[in-house]
PDB file of C-alpha atoms in Angstrom:
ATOM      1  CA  UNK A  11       9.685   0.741  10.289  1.00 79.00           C
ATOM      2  CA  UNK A  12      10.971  -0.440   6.763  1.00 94.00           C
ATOM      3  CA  UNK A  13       9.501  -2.467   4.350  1.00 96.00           C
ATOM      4  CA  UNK A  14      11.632  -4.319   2.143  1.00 97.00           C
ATOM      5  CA  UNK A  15      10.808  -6.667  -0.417  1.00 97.00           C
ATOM      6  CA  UNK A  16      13.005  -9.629  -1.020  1.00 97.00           C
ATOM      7  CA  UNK A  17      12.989 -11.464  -4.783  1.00 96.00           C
ATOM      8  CA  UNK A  18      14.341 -14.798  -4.451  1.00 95.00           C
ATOM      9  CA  UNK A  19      13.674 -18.013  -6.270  1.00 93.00           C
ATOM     10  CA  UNK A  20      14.533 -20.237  -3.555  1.00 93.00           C
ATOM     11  CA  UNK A  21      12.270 -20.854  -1.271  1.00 95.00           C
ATOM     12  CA  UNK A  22      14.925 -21.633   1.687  1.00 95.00           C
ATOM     13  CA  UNK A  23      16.795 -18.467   1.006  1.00 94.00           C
ATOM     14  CA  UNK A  24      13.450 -16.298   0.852  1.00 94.00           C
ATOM     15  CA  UNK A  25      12.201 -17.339   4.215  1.00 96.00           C
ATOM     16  CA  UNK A  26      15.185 -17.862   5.818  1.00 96.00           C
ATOM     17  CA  UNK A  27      15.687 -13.716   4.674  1.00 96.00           C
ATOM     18  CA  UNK A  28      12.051 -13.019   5.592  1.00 97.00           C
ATOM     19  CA  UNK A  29      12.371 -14.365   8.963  1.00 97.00           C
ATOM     20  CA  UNK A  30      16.059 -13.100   9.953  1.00 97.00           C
ATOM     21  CA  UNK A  31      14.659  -9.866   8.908  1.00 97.00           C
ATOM     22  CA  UNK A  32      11.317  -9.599  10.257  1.00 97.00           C
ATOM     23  CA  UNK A  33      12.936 -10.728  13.414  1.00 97.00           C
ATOM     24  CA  UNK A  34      14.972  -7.580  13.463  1.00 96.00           C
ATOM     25  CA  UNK A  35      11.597  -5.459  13.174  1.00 96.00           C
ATOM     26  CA  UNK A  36      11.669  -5.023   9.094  1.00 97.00           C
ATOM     27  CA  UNK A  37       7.853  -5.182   7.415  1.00 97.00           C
ATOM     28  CA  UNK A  38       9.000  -7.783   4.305  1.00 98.00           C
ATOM     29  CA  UNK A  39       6.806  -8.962   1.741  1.00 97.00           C
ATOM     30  CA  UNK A  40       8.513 -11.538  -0.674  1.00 97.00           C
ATOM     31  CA  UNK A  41       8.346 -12.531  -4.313  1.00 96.00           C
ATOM     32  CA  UNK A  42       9.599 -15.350  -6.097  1.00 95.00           C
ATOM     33  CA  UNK A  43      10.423 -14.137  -9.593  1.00 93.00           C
ATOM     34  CA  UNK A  44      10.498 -10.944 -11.928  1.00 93.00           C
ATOM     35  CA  UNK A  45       7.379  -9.734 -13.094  1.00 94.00           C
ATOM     36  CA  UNK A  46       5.524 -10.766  -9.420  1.00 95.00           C
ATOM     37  CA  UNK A  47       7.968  -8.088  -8.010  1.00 95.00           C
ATOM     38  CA  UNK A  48       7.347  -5.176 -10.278  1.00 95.00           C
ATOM     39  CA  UNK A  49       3.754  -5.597  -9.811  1.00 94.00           C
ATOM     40  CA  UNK A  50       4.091  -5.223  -5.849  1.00 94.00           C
ATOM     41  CA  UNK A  51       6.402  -2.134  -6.305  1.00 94.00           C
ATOM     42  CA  UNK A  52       3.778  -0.264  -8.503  1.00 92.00           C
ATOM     43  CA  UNK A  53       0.945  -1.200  -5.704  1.00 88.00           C
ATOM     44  CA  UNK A  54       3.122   0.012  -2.730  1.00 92.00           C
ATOM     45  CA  UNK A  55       6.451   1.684  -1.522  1.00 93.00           C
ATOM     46  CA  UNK A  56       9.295  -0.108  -0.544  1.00 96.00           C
ATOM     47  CA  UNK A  57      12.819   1.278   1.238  1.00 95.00           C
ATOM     48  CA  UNK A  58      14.741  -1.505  -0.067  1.00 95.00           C
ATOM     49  CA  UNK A  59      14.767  -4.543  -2.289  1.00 96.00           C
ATOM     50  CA  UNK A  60      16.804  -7.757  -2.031  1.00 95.00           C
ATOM     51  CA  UNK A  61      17.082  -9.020  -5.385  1.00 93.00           C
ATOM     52  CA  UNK A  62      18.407 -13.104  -6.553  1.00 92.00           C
ATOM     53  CA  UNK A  63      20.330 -12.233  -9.847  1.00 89.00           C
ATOM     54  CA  UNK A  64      19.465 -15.486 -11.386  1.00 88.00           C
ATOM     55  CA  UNK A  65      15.798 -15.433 -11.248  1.00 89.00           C
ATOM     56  CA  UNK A  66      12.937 -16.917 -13.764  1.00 88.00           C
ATOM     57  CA  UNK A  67      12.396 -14.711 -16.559  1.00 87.00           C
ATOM     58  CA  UNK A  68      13.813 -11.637 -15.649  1.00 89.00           C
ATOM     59  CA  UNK A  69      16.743 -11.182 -14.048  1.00 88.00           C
ATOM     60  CA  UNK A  70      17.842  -9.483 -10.942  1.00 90.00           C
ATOM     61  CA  UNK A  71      19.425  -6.824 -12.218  1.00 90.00           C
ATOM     62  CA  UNK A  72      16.437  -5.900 -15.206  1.00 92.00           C
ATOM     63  CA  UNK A  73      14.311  -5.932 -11.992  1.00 94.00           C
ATOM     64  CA  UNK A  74      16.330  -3.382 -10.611  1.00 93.00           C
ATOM     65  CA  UNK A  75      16.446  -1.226 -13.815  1.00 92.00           C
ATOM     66  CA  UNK A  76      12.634  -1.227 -13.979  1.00 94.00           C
ATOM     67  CA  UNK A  77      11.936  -0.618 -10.538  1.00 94.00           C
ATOM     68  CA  UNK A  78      14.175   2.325  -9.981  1.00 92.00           C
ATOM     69  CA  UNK A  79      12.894   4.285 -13.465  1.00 93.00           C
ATOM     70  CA  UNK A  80       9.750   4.019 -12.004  1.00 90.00           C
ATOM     71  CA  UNK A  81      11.046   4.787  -8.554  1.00 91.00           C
ATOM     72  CA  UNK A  82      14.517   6.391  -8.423  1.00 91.00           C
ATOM     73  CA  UNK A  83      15.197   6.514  -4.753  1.00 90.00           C
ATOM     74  CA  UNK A  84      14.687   3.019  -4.535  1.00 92.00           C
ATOM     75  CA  UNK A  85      17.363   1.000  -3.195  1.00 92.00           C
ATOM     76  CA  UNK A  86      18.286  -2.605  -3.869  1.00 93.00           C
ATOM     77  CA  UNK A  87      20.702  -5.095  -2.828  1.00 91.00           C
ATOM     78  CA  UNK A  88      21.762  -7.975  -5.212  1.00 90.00           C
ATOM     79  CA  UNK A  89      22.560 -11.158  -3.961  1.00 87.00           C
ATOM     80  CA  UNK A  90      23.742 -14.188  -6.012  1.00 81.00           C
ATOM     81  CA  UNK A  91      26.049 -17.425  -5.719  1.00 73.00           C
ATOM     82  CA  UNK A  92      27.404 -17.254  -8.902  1.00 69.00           C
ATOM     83  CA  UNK A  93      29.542 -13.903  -8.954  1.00 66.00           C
ATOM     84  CA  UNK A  94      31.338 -12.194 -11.039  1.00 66.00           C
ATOM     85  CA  UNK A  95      33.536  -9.026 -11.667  1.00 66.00           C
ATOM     86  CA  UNK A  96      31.376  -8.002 -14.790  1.00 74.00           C
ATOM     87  CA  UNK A  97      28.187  -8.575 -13.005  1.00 69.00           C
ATOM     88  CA  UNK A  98      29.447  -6.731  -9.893  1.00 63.00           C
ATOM     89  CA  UNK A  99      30.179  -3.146 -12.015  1.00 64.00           C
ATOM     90  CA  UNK A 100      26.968  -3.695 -13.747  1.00 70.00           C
ATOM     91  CA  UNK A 101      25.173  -4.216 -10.388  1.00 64.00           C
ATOM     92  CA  UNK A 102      26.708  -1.015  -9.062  1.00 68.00           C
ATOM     93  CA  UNK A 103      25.973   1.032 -12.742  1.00 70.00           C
ATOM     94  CA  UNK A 104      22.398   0.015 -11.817  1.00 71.00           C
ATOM     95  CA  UNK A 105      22.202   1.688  -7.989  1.00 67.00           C
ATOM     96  CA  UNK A 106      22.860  -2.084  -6.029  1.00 70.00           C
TER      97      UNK A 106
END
């Protein structure tokens, strides 16, 4: 089984994502900003994180950043409603 850890803001989104997924058999632990999320990654190992880009403090994507030097395999998924071109490269550059 996976464990994924989903960084969202809203709460709506984040347990409408922890549901859908647990439903489907995932193990998903949720945080609502930044700095909550780094602290669960150092304390335990996660497959996959689904990131907010627009988050309090930081963002999304410095989540990512931090997360995978400490972990490199460690895959994430952004998710946003405010895209953009620019913000999709740099969300690839960063492993999303």
């Amino acid at each position: 089984m996976k464990d994924i850890l989903i960084v969202e803001d809203e709460l709506s989104i984040r347990e409408s994502l922890q549901t859908w997924l647990t439903e489907l058999g995932y193990r998903v632990e949720v945080a609502r900003e930044g700095e909550e999320a780094l602290r669960r990654i150092e304390g335990k190992e996660f497959d996959l994180l689904i990131l907010d880009l627009r988050l309090p403090g930081k963002d999304g994507l410095q989540v990512l950043k931090e997360a995978r030097a400490k972990k490199p395999k460690l895959r994430g998924i952004i998710i946003t409603a405010y895209p953009s071109v620019e913000r999709a490269v740099e969300a690839m550059k960063e492993g999303a």
